[in-house]
CSV table of C-alpha atoms and ligand atoms in Angstrom, one decimal:
chain,number,residue,atom,x,y,z
A,1,MET,CA,7.8,-4.0,5.3
A,2,THR,CA,8.6,-0.7,3.5
A,3,VAL,CA,7.8,2.4,5.4
A,4,ALA,CA,5.4,5.0,4.1
A,5,VAL,CA,7.1,8.2,3.2
A,6,GLY,CA,5.6,11.5,2.1
A,7,ILE,CA,4.4,14.9,3.0
A,8,ASP,CA,3.8,15.3,6.7
A,9,LYS,CA,3.1,19.1,6.9
A,10,ILE,CA,2.6,22.0,4.5
A,11,GLY,CA,3.0,25.7,5.1
A,12,PHE,CA,2.3,28.5,2.7
A,13,TYR,CA,3.2,32.1,2.7
A,14,THR,CA,2.3,35.0,0.3
A,15,PRO,CA,2.6,38.7,1.1
A,16,GLU,CA,-0.2,40.9,2.3
A,17,LEU,CA,-0.7,42.8,-1.0
A,18,TYR,CA,-2.6,41.8,-4.2
A,19,VAL,CA,-3.9,43.5,-7.4
A,20,ASP,CA,-7.4,42.6,-8.6
A,21,MET,CA,-7.5,41.1,-12.0
A,22,VAL,CA,-10.6,43.1,-13.0
A,23,ASP,CA,-8.7,46.3,-12.2
A,24,LEU,CA,-5.7,45.1,-14.2
A,25,ALA,CA,-7.9,44.1,-17.2
A,26,HIS,CA,-9.4,47.6,-17.2
A,27,ALA,CA,-6.0,49.2,-17.0
A,28,ARG,CA,-4.8,47.1,-19.9
A,29,GLY,CA,-7.9,47.6,-22.1
A,30,GLU,CA,-8.9,43.9,-21.9
A,31,ASP,CA,-12.3,42.4,-21.2
A,32,PRO,CA,-12.1,41.3,-17.5
A,33,ASN,CA,-13.6,38.0,-18.4
A,34,LYS,CA,-10.5,37.2,-20.4
A,35,TYR,CA,-8.5,37.3,-17.2
A,36,VAL,CA,-11.1,35.9,-14.7
A,37,ILE,CA,-12.5,33.2,-17.0
A,38,GLY,CA,-10.2,32.8,-20.0
A,39,ILE,CA,-7.0,32.8,-17.9
A,40,GLY,CA,-8.8,31.9,-14.7
A,41,GLN,CA,-7.2,34.3,-12.2
A,42,SER,CA,-9.1,36.6,-9.8
A,43,LYS,CA,-6.2,38.2,-7.8
A,44,GLN,CA,-2.4,38.3,-8.1
A,45,ALA,CA,0.0,38.6,-5.3
A,46,VAL,CA,2.2,41.7,-5.3
A,47,ILE,CA,5.6,41.1,-3.8
A,48,PRO,CA,7.0,44.1,-1.8
A,49,PRO,CA,10.8,44.6,-1.9
A,50,THR,CA,11.0,43.5,1.7
A,51,GLN,CA,10.2,39.9,0.6
A,52,ASP,CA,12.4,37.7,-1.5
A,53,VAL,CA,12.4,33.9,-1.9
A,54,VAL,CA,14.5,33.4,1.3
A,55,THR,CA,12.1,35.4,3.5
A,56,MET,CA,9.0,34.0,1.9
A,57,ALA,CA,10.4,30.5,2.5
A,58,ALA,CA,11.2,31.3,6.1
A,59,ASN,CA,7.7,32.6,6.6
A,60,ALA,CA,6.2,29.5,5.1
A,61,ALA,CA,8.5,27.0,6.9
A,62,ALA,CA,8.1,28.7,10.3
A,63,GLN,CA,4.4,27.7,10.2
A,64,ILE,CA,5.2,24.0,10.2
A,65,LEU,CA,8.3,23.7,12.3
A,66,THR,CA,8.7,23.0,16.1
A,67,PRO,CA,11.9,22.9,18.1
A,68,GLU,CA,11.6,19.0,18.0
A,69,SER,CA,11.1,18.7,14.3
A,70,LYS,CA,13.9,21.2,13.5
A,71,ALA,CA,16.3,18.9,15.4
A,72,ASP,CA,15.5,16.0,13.0
A,73,ILE,CA,15.9,18.0,9.7
A,74,LYS,CA,18.8,16.4,7.9
A,75,MET,CA,18.4,18.2,4.6
A,76,VAL,CA,16.9,21.4,3.2
A,77,LEU,CA,16.1,21.3,-0.5
A,78,PHE,CA,15.1,24.7,-1.9
A,79,GLY,CA,13.4,24.8,-5.3
A,80,THR,CA,13.5,28.2,-6.9
A,81,GLU,CA,14.1,29.9,-10.2
A,82,SER,CA,14.2,33.3,-8.5
A,83,GLY,CA,17.4,32.8,-6.7
A,84,ILE,CA,19.3,35.7,-5.1
A,85,ASP,CA,22.8,34.4,-5.7
A,86,ASN,CA,24.4,32.5,-8.6
A,87,SER,CA,26.6,30.6,-6.2
A,88,LYS,CA,25.4,30.4,-2.6
A,89,ALA,CA,22.2,28.4,-2.0
A,90,ALA,CA,19.1,30.1,-0.7
A,91,ALA,CA,18.8,27.0,1.5
A,92,VAL,CA,21.8,28.1,3.5
A,93,TYR,CA,20.4,31.5,4.3
A,94,LEU,CA,17.1,29.8,5.1
A,95,ALA,CA,18.7,27.2,7.4
A,96,HIS,CA,20.4,30.1,9.3
A,97,LEU,CA,17.2,32.1,9.6
A,98,LEU,CA,15.3,29.1,10.9
A,99,GLU,CA,18.1,28.2,13.3
A,100,LEU,CA,18.3,24.6,11.9
A,101,PRO,CA,21.0,22.3,13.2
A,102,SER,CA,24.3,22.5,11.4
A,103,ASP,CA,24.4,18.8,10.7
A,104,THR,CA,22.1,19.2,7.8
A,105,ARG,CA,22.6,19.4,4.0
A,106,ALA,CA,21.3,22.6,2.4
A,107,VAL,CA,21.2,23.1,-1.4
A,108,GLU,CA,19.2,24.9,-4.1
A,109,LEU,CA,17.5,23.1,-7.0
A,110,LYS,CA,16.6,24.8,-10.3
A,111,GLN,CA,14.6,23.6,-13.2
A,112,ALA,CA,11.9,26.3,-13.8
A,113,CYS,CA,8.6,25.3,-12.1
A,114,TYR,CA,9.8,21.7,-11.5
A,115,GLY,CA,12.5,22.5,-8.8
A,116,ALA,CA,10.3,21.7,-5.8
A,117,THR,CA,9.2,18.4,-7.3
A,118,ALA,CA,12.9,17.4,-7.7
A,119,GLY,CA,13.2,18.3,-4.1
A,120,LEU,CA,10.2,16.3,-3.0
A,121,GLN,CA,11.4,13.1,-4.9
A,122,LEU,CA,15.0,13.4,-3.6
A,123,ALA,CA,13.6,14.0,-0.1
A,124,ALA,CA,11.4,10.9,-0.3
A,125,ASP,CA,14.3,8.7,-1.4
A,126,PHE,CA,16.5,10.1,1.4
A,127,VAL,CA,13.8,9.4,4.0
A,128,ARG,CA,13.2,5.9,2.6
A,129,ALA,CA,16.8,5.2,3.3
A,130,ARG,CA,16.8,7.0,6.7
A,131,PRO,CA,13.3,6.8,8.2
A,132,ASN,CA,14.2,8.8,11.3
A,133,ALA,CA,15.3,11.8,9.2
A,134,LYS,CA,13.1,14.7,8.1
A,135,VAL,CA,13.7,16.9,5.0
A,136,LEU,CA,12.4,20.4,4.5
A,137,VAL,CA,11.4,21.0,0.9
A,138,ILE,CA,10.7,24.5,-0.4
A,139,GLY,CA,9.1,25.8,-3.5
A,140,ALA,CA,9.5,29.6,-3.5
A,141,ASP,CA,9.4,32.1,-6.4
A,142,ILE,CA,8.4,35.5,-7.7
A,143,ALA,CA,6.8,35.1,-11.1
A,144,ARG,CA,7.8,38.2,-13.2
A,145,TYR,CA,7.0,38.5,-16.9
A,146,GLY,CA,7.0,42.3,-17.1
A,147,LEU,CA,4.5,45.1,-17.1
A,148,ARG,CA,2.1,45.2,-20.1
A,149,THR,CA,3.3,41.8,-21.4
A,150,ALA,CA,1.1,38.9,-22.4
A,151,GLY,CA,2.4,37.0,-19.4
A,152,GLU,CA,1.6,39.9,-16.9
A,153,VAL,CA,-1.7,38.3,-16.0
A,154,THR,CA,0.2,35.1,-15.0
A,155,GLN,CA,2.5,36.7,-12.4
A,156,GLY,CA,2.3,36.2,-8.6
A,157,GLY,CA,4.5,34.9,-5.9
A,158,GLY,CA,4.9,33.0,-2.6
A,159,ALA,CA,6.4,30.0,-0.9
A,160,VAL,CA,5.3,26.5,0.0
A,161,ALA,CA,7.2,24.6,2.7
A,162,MET,CA,6.8,20.9,3.1
A,163,LEU,CA,8.1,18.6,5.7
A,164,VAL,CA,8.9,15.1,4.2
A,165,THR,CA,9.0,12.3,6.8
A,166,ALA,CA,8.2,8.6,7.4
A,167,ASP,CA,4.6,7.9,8.4
A,168,PRO,CA,3.4,11.3,7.0
A,169,GLN,CA,0.2,12.9,8.1
A,170,ILE,CA,-0.9,14.3,4.7
A,171,LEU,CA,0.2,12.3,1.7
A,172,ALA,CA,2.1,9.0,1.4
A,173,LEU,CA,3.9,9.0,-1.9
A,174,ASP,CA,3.7,6.0,-4.2
A,175,ASP,CA,7.3,5.0,-5.0
A,176,VAL,CA,6.6,5.0,-8.8
A,177,SER,CA,6.6,8.0,-11.0
A,178,SER,CA,7.0,8.9,-14.6
A,179,TYR,CA,9.2,11.7,-15.9
A,180,HIS,CA,10.3,13.2,-19.2
A,181,THR,CA,13.0,15.7,-20.2
A,182,ALA,CA,13.5,17.5,-23.5
A,183,ASP,CA,15.5,20.6,-24.5
A,184,VAL,CA,12.6,23.0,-25.3
A,185,MET,CA,12.8,26.8,-25.6
A,186,ASP,CA,9.4,27.6,-24.3
A,187,PHE,CA,10.5,29.7,-21.3
A,188,TRP,CA,13.9,30.7,-20.0
A,189,ARG,CA,15.7,33.5,-18.2
A,190,PRO,CA,19.3,34.1,-19.1
A,191,THR,CA,21.4,35.3,-16.1
A,192,TYR,CA,21.4,38.9,-17.4
A,193,ARG,CA,17.6,39.2,-17.3
A,194,THR,CA,15.3,39.9,-14.4
A,195,GLU,CA,12.2,38.8,-16.4
A,196,ALA,CA,11.6,35.6,-18.2
A,197,LEU,CA,11.5,35.1,-21.9
A,198,VAL,CA,8.5,33.1,-22.9
A,199,ASP,CA,6.7,31.7,-25.9
A,200,GLY,CA,3.4,31.4,-24.0
A,201,LYS,CA,1.2,29.6,-26.5
A,202,TYR,CA,4.0,27.1,-27.3
A,203,SER,CA,4.6,26.5,-23.5
A,204,THR,CA,1.0,25.6,-23.0
A,205,ASN,CA,1.2,23.1,-25.8
A,206,VAL,CA,4.4,21.6,-24.5
A,207,TYR,CA,2.8,21.3,-21.0
A,208,LEU,CA,-0.1,19.4,-22.4
A,209,ASP,CA,2.1,17.2,-24.5
A,210,PHE,CA,4.3,16.3,-21.5
A,211,PHE,CA,1.3,15.6,-19.4
A,212,ASN,CA,0.0,13.2,-22.0
A,213,ARG,CA,3.3,11.4,-22.2
A,214,VAL,CA,4.0,11.0,-18.5
A,215,TRP,CA,0.4,10.1,-17.7
A,216,THR,CA,0.4,7.4,-20.4
A,217,ASP,CA,3.7,6.1,-19.2
A,218,TYR,CA,2.6,6.1,-15.5
A,219,GLN,CA,-0.5,4.0,-16.5
A,220,ALA,CA,1.7,1.5,-18.4
A,221,GLN,CA,4.0,1.2,-15.4
A,222,THR,CA,1.3,0.8,-12.8
A,223,ASN,CA,-1.7,-0.7,-14.6
A,224,ARG,CA,-3.7,2.0,-12.8
A,225,THR,CA,-6.3,4.0,-14.8
A,226,ILE,CA,-8.2,7.2,-14.2
A,227,ALA,CA,-10.7,5.2,-12.1
A,228,ASP,CA,-8.0,4.8,-9.4
A,229,PHE,CA,-7.8,8.5,-8.7
A,230,SER,CA,-10.0,10.8,-6.6
A,231,GLY,CA,-8.3,13.9,-7.9
A,232,PHE,CA,-5.6,15.3,-10.2
A,233,VAL,CA,-3.4,18.2,-9.0
A,234,PHE,CA,-1.7,20.2,-11.7
A,235,HIS,CA,1.1,22.8,-11.9
A,236,LEU,CA,-1.0,25.9,-12.2
A,237,PRO,CA,0.9,28.8,-13.8
A,238,PHE,CA,-2.7,30.1,-14.2
A,239,THR,CA,-5.8,28.0,-13.3
A,240,LYS,CA,-7.0,27.5,-16.9
A,241,MET,CA,-3.8,25.6,-17.6
A,242,GLY,CA,-4.7,22.8,-15.3
A,243,ARG,CA,-8.3,22.8,-16.5
A,244,LYS,CA,-7.0,22.1,-20.0
A,245,GLY,CA,-4.9,19.3,-18.6
A,246,LEU,CA,-7.8,17.7,-16.9
A,247,ARG,CA,-10.0,18.0,-20.0
A,248,GLN,CA,-7.4,16.0,-21.9
A,249,ILE,CA,-8.0,12.9,-19.8
A,250,LEU,CA,-11.6,13.3,-18.5
A,251,PRO,CA,-13.3,11.5,-21.5
A,252,SER,CA,-11.8,8.2,-20.3
A,253,ALA,CA,-13.7,8.5,-17.0
A,254,THR,CA,-17.4,7.6,-16.3
A,255,PRO,CA,-19.9,10.5,-16.1
A,256,GLU,CA,-20.0,10.2,-12.3
A,257,GLN,CA,-16.2,10.3,-12.0
A,258,GLN,CA,-16.0,13.1,-14.4
A,259,ALA,CA,-18.2,15.1,-12.1
A,260,SER,CA,-16.2,14.2,-9.0
A,261,LEU,CA,-12.8,14.9,-10.7
A,262,THR,CA,-14.1,18.2,-11.9
A,263,ALA,CA,-15.3,19.1,-8.4
A,264,ALA,CA,-11.9,18.1,-7.0
A,265,PHE,CA,-10.2,20.3,-9.7
A,266,GLU,CA,-12.4,23.3,-8.6
A,267,ALA,CA,-11.2,22.8,-5.0
A,268,SER,CA,-7.6,22.5,-6.2
A,269,GLN,CA,-7.6,25.8,-8.1
A,270,ALA,CA,-9.4,28.0,-5.5
A,271,ASP,CA,-6.3,29.3,-3.6
A,272,ASN,CA,-4.2,29.6,-6.8
A,273,ARG,CA,-6.9,31.7,-8.3
A,274,GLU,CA,-6.4,34.2,-5.4
A,275,VAL,CA,-2.6,34.3,-5.5
A,276,GLY,CA,-1.4,33.8,-9.1
A,277,ASN,CA,1.7,32.0,-10.2
A,278,LEU,CA,4.3,30.7,-7.6
A,279,TYR,CA,6.3,29.0,-10.4
A,280,THR,CA,7.7,25.9,-8.6
A,281,GLY,CA,5.4,26.3,-5.6
A,282,SER,CA,2.2,26.3,-7.7
A,283,LEU,CA,1.6,22.6,-7.8
A,284,TYR,CA,1.9,22.3,-4.0
A,285,LEU,CA,-0.3,25.4,-3.4
A,286,SER,CA,-2.9,23.5,-5.6
A,287,LEU,CA,-2.4,20.4,-3.5
A,288,LEU,CA,-3.0,22.4,-0.3
A,289,SER,CA,-6.0,24.1,-1.9
A,290,LEU,CA,-7.5,20.6,-2.7
A,291,LEU,CA,-6.8,19.5,0.9
A,292,ARG,CA,-8.4,22.6,2.3
A,293,HIS,CA,-11.5,23.0,0.0
A,294,GLY,CA,-12.1,19.4,-1.4
A,295,ASN,CA,-14.0,16.5,0.0
A,296,LEU,CA,-11.1,14.1,0.4
A,297,ARG,CA,-11.1,11.0,2.6
A,298,GLY,CA,-8.2,9.0,3.9
A,299,GLY,CA,-7.1,6.2,1.5
A,300,GLU,CA,-7.9,8.1,-1.6
A,301,ARG,CA,-5.3,8.4,-4.3
A,302,LEU,CA,-4.2,11.7,-5.9
A,303,GLY,CA,-2.3,12.1,-9.1
A,304,LEU,CA,0.1,15.1,-9.4
A,305,PHE,CA,1.5,16.6,-12.6
A,306,SER,CA,4.6,18.8,-12.3
A,307,TYR,CA,5.9,20.8,-15.2
A,308,GLY,CA,8.9,23.0,-15.5
A,309,SER,CA,9.5,24.8,-18.8
A,310,GLY,CA,12.7,24.1,-20.6
A,311,ALA,CA,11.4,21.3,-20.0
A,312,GLU,CA,10.8,18.6,-17.4
A,313,GLY,CA,7.5,16.9,-16.7
A,314,GLU,CA,6.7,14.3,-14.0
A,315,PHE,CA,3.5,12.5,-13.0
A,316,PHE,CA,3.5,10.9,-9.6
A,317,SER,CA,0.9,9.9,-7.1
A,318,GLY,CA,0.2,9.5,-3.4
A,319,VAL,CA,-2.4,8.3,-1.0
A,320,VAL,CA,-4.2,10.8,1.3
A,321,GLN,CA,-3.8,9.9,4.9
A,322,PRO,CA,-6.6,9.8,7.5
A,323,GLY,CA,-6.4,12.9,9.6
A,324,PHE,CA,-4.5,14.7,6.8
A,325,ASP,CA,-6.0,18.1,8.0
A,326,ARG,CA,-3.8,18.0,11.0
A,327,GLY,CA,-0.8,18.6,8.7
A,328,PHE,CA,-1.7,22.2,7.9
A,329,ASP,CA,-3.3,25.2,9.7
A,330,ASP,CA,-6.5,25.8,7.8
A,331,ALA,CA,-7.7,28.7,9.9
A,332,PHE,CA,-4.3,30.5,9.6
A,333,LEU,CA,-4.2,30.0,5.9
A,334,THR,CA,-7.7,31.3,5.4
A,335,GLN,CA,-6.9,34.4,7.6
A,336,GLN,CA,-3.7,35.0,5.7
A,337,LEU,CA,-5.5,35.2,2.3
A,338,ALA,CA,-8.5,37.1,3.7
A,339,GLY,CA,-6.4,39.6,5.6
A,340,ARG,CA,-4.5,40.8,2.5
A,341,HIS,CA,-5.3,44.2,1.0
A,342,ALA,CA,-5.7,45.3,-2.6
A,343,VAL,CA,-3.4,47.8,-4.2
A,344,SER,CA,-4.2,49.9,-7.2
A,345,VAL,CA,-2.7,49.1,-10.6
A,346,THR,CA,-0.6,52.3,-10.3
A,347,ASP,CA,0.7,51.1,-6.9
A,348,TYR,CA,1.3,47.6,-8.2
A,349,GLU,CA,3.4,49.0,-11.1
A,350,GLN,CA,5.4,51.1,-8.7
A,351,ILE,CA,6.1,48.2,-6.3
A,352,TYR,CA,7.0,46.0,-9.2
A,353,GLN,CA,9.9,48.4,-10.0
A,354,GLU,CA,11.1,48.7,-6.4
A,355,GLN,CA,13.3,45.6,-6.4
A,356,LEU,CA,16.8,46.0,-4.9
A,357,PRO,CA,18.9,47.7,-7.6
A,358,ASN,CA,21.0,45.2,-9.7
A,359,ASP,CA,24.3,47.0,-9.3
A,360,GLY,CA,25.2,46.0,-5.8
A,361,ARG,CA,24.8,49.5,-4.2
A,362,ASP,CA,23.9,49.6,-0.6
A,363,ALA,CA,20.1,50.0,-0.1
A,364,HIS,CA,17.9,50.6,2.9
A,365,LEU,CA,14.3,49.5,2.6
A,366,GLU,CA,11.4,51.0,4.4
A,367,THR,CA,10.4,48.4,6.9
A,368,GLY,CA,8.3,50.4,9.4
A,369,ASN,CA,5.0,48.7,8.3
A,370,VAL,CA,6.3,45.2,7.8
A,371,THR,CA,4.3,42.6,9.6
A,372,ALA,CA,5.8,39.4,8.1
A,373,PRO,CA,7.9,37.5,10.7
A,374,TYR,CA,10.9,37.3,8.3
A,375,TYR,CA,11.8,40.2,6.0
A,376,LEU,CA,14.5,41.9,4.0
A,377,ALA,CA,15.8,45.3,5.4
A,378,GLY,CA,18.1,46.1,2.5
A,379,ARG,CA,21.7,45.4,1.4
A,380,GLN,CA,25.0,46.4,2.8
A,381,HIS,CA,28.5,45.6,1.4
A,382,GLU,CA,26.7,43.4,-1.2
A,383,GLN,CA,25.1,41.3,1.5
A,384,ARG,CA,21.3,41.0,1.9
A,385,GLN,CA,20.2,42.1,5.4
A,386,TYR,CA,17.6,39.7,6.7
A,387,ARG,CA,15.6,40.5,9.8
A,388,GLN,CA,13.1,38.8,12.0
A,389,HIS,CA,10.3,40.2,14.2
B,401,COA,N1,-14.1,36.0,-22.0
B,401,COA,C1,-13.7,34.7,-21.7
B,401,COA,N2,-12.6,34.1,-22.2
B,401,COA,C2,-11.8,34.9,-23.0
B,401,COA,C3,-12.1,36.2,-23.3
B,401,COA,C4,-13.3,36.7,-22.8
B,401,COA,N3,-13.7,38.0,-23.1
B,401,COA,N4,-11.1,36.7,-24.1
B,401,COA,C5,-10.2,35.7,-24.3
B,401,COA,N5,-10.6,34.6,-23.6
B,401,COA,C6,-9.9,33.3,-23.5
B,401,COA,C7,-9.3,32.8,-24.8
B,401,COA,O1,-10.3,32.1,-25.5
B,401,COA,C8,-8.2,31.9,-24.2
B,401,COA,O2,-8.8,30.7,-23.7
B,401,COA,P1,-8.3,29.2,-24.3
B,401,COA,O3,-6.8,29.2,-24.0
B,401,COA,O4,-9.1,28.2,-23.6
B,401,COA,O5,-8.6,29.3,-25.8
B,401,COA,C9,-7.8,32.6,-22.9
B,401,COA,O6,-8.8,33.5,-22.6
B,401,COA,C10,-6.5,33.4,-23.1
B,401,COA,O7,-6.6,34.2,-24.2
B,401,COA,P2,-5.4,34.4,-25.3
B,401,COA,O8,-5.8,35.3,-26.3
B,401,COA,O9,-4.9,33.0,-25.7
B,401,COA,O10,-4.4,35.1,-24.3
B,401,COA,P3,-3.0,35.7,-24.6
B,401,COA,O11,-2.6,35.7,-26.0
B,401,COA,O12,-2.9,36.9,-23.8
B,401,COA,O13,-1.9,34.6,-23.9
B,401,COA,C11,-0.9,33.2,-22.2
B,401,COA,C12,-2.2,33.8,-22.7
B,401,COA,C13,-1.2,32.2,-21.1
B,401,COA,C14,-0.2,32.4,-23.4
B,401,COA,C15,0.0,34.3,-21.7
B,401,COA,O14,-0.6,34.8,-20.6
B,401,COA,C16,1.4,33.9,-21.3
B,401,COA,O15,2.3,33.9,-22.2
B,401,COA,N6,1.6,33.4,-20.1
B,401,COA,C17,2.9,33.0,-19.6
B,401,COA,C18,3.3,31.6,-20.0
B,401,COA,C19,2.7,30.5,-19.3
B,401,COA,O16,2.1,30.8,-18.2
B,401,COA,N7,2.8,29.3,-19.8
B,401,COA,C20,2.2,28.2,-19.1
B,401,COA,C21,3.0,26.9,-19.3
B,401,COA,S1,4.2,26.8,-18.0
């Protein structure tokens, strides 16, 4: 008998600051409804210089790890396109901060917003071969398009941490999936740039085209149809994007199922709407949002669509496990989002510019008010100085 493998626990971290999209719309001379309805975002995480992908990942992972589970982690797969080093993996810094055992593999994976999905699938295959092992999969990013750009309203940031194990508490992954790669210049960030280059309209079209391809192929592989699913979870660079994806397939469902799939989508976008774009973590924040706010029952099947510009798309599925709500800390996550405070657009613009300088100079960051368990205190001798409360 093959063992069920999948997501056992999920943690999520985003910093304590956000900018309200109505305020941003006013500052940019746009109708707020364009941002809130047309794009589908209410708030956007603002990332202080004391957080980077390593500290955000540590803050997410610390929520789901115990001394016992740490001892079983045999691999750390860190998906990000906001890496802090062109050579050394963020996963190695993370394993050190979390005090993981040294008999673990630690690597970074990059393919735009698809990196964490690559991590999840590699982790699942690893655990299928070694059912006693656990794998820590991270999706952490800071989405930066630049001030006053068309993409500004689709920024954000944060980290999702997932523990992949045998007999998972949350989602048992089906061992079939459909994926597609094509060399597409819809979004990219050459090594000399801190902000992405993007052809936004084109990227939304490529996203929808890839979804259509992999969903069609998945159905052909499995003989499953839309009727076999209780919900579809999408990569959400902004919530309207997933809504467009769902609308593409809804006509093939019965009216009752259209209503329930739409309700599931509303639940799946609730937290993303409050945080903005996490790039590779966005799909998994959306999964967490559906688990938290939806009406799921054990045994129901979910479809997940992952998209990373450039481009890679994958459709895969999993079965929700009975007692799935034991795999995340709902009260903590609610409090984390509710406890954030708004910054003005002026303050957001200032914080946006306050990244560590790109020239390797020593830097000392103001950390007196930092509340996050893991944070960045600055840089000395070209080395980031990580700290822990
Ligand atoms: N009230 C309600 N909706 C409004 C509105 C208003 N006052 N004004 C505009 N809208 C709607 C538009 O009709 C459009 O909806 P639609 O896409 O369903 O047609 C939506 O708001 C966006 O308006 P648009 O004029 O297309 O926005 P834009 O030219 O500023 O570009 C993006 C939007 C997403 C292309 C841009 O933010 C971007 O480049 N983002 C980064 C790239 C990205 O995230 N790609 C995703 C794939 S990974």
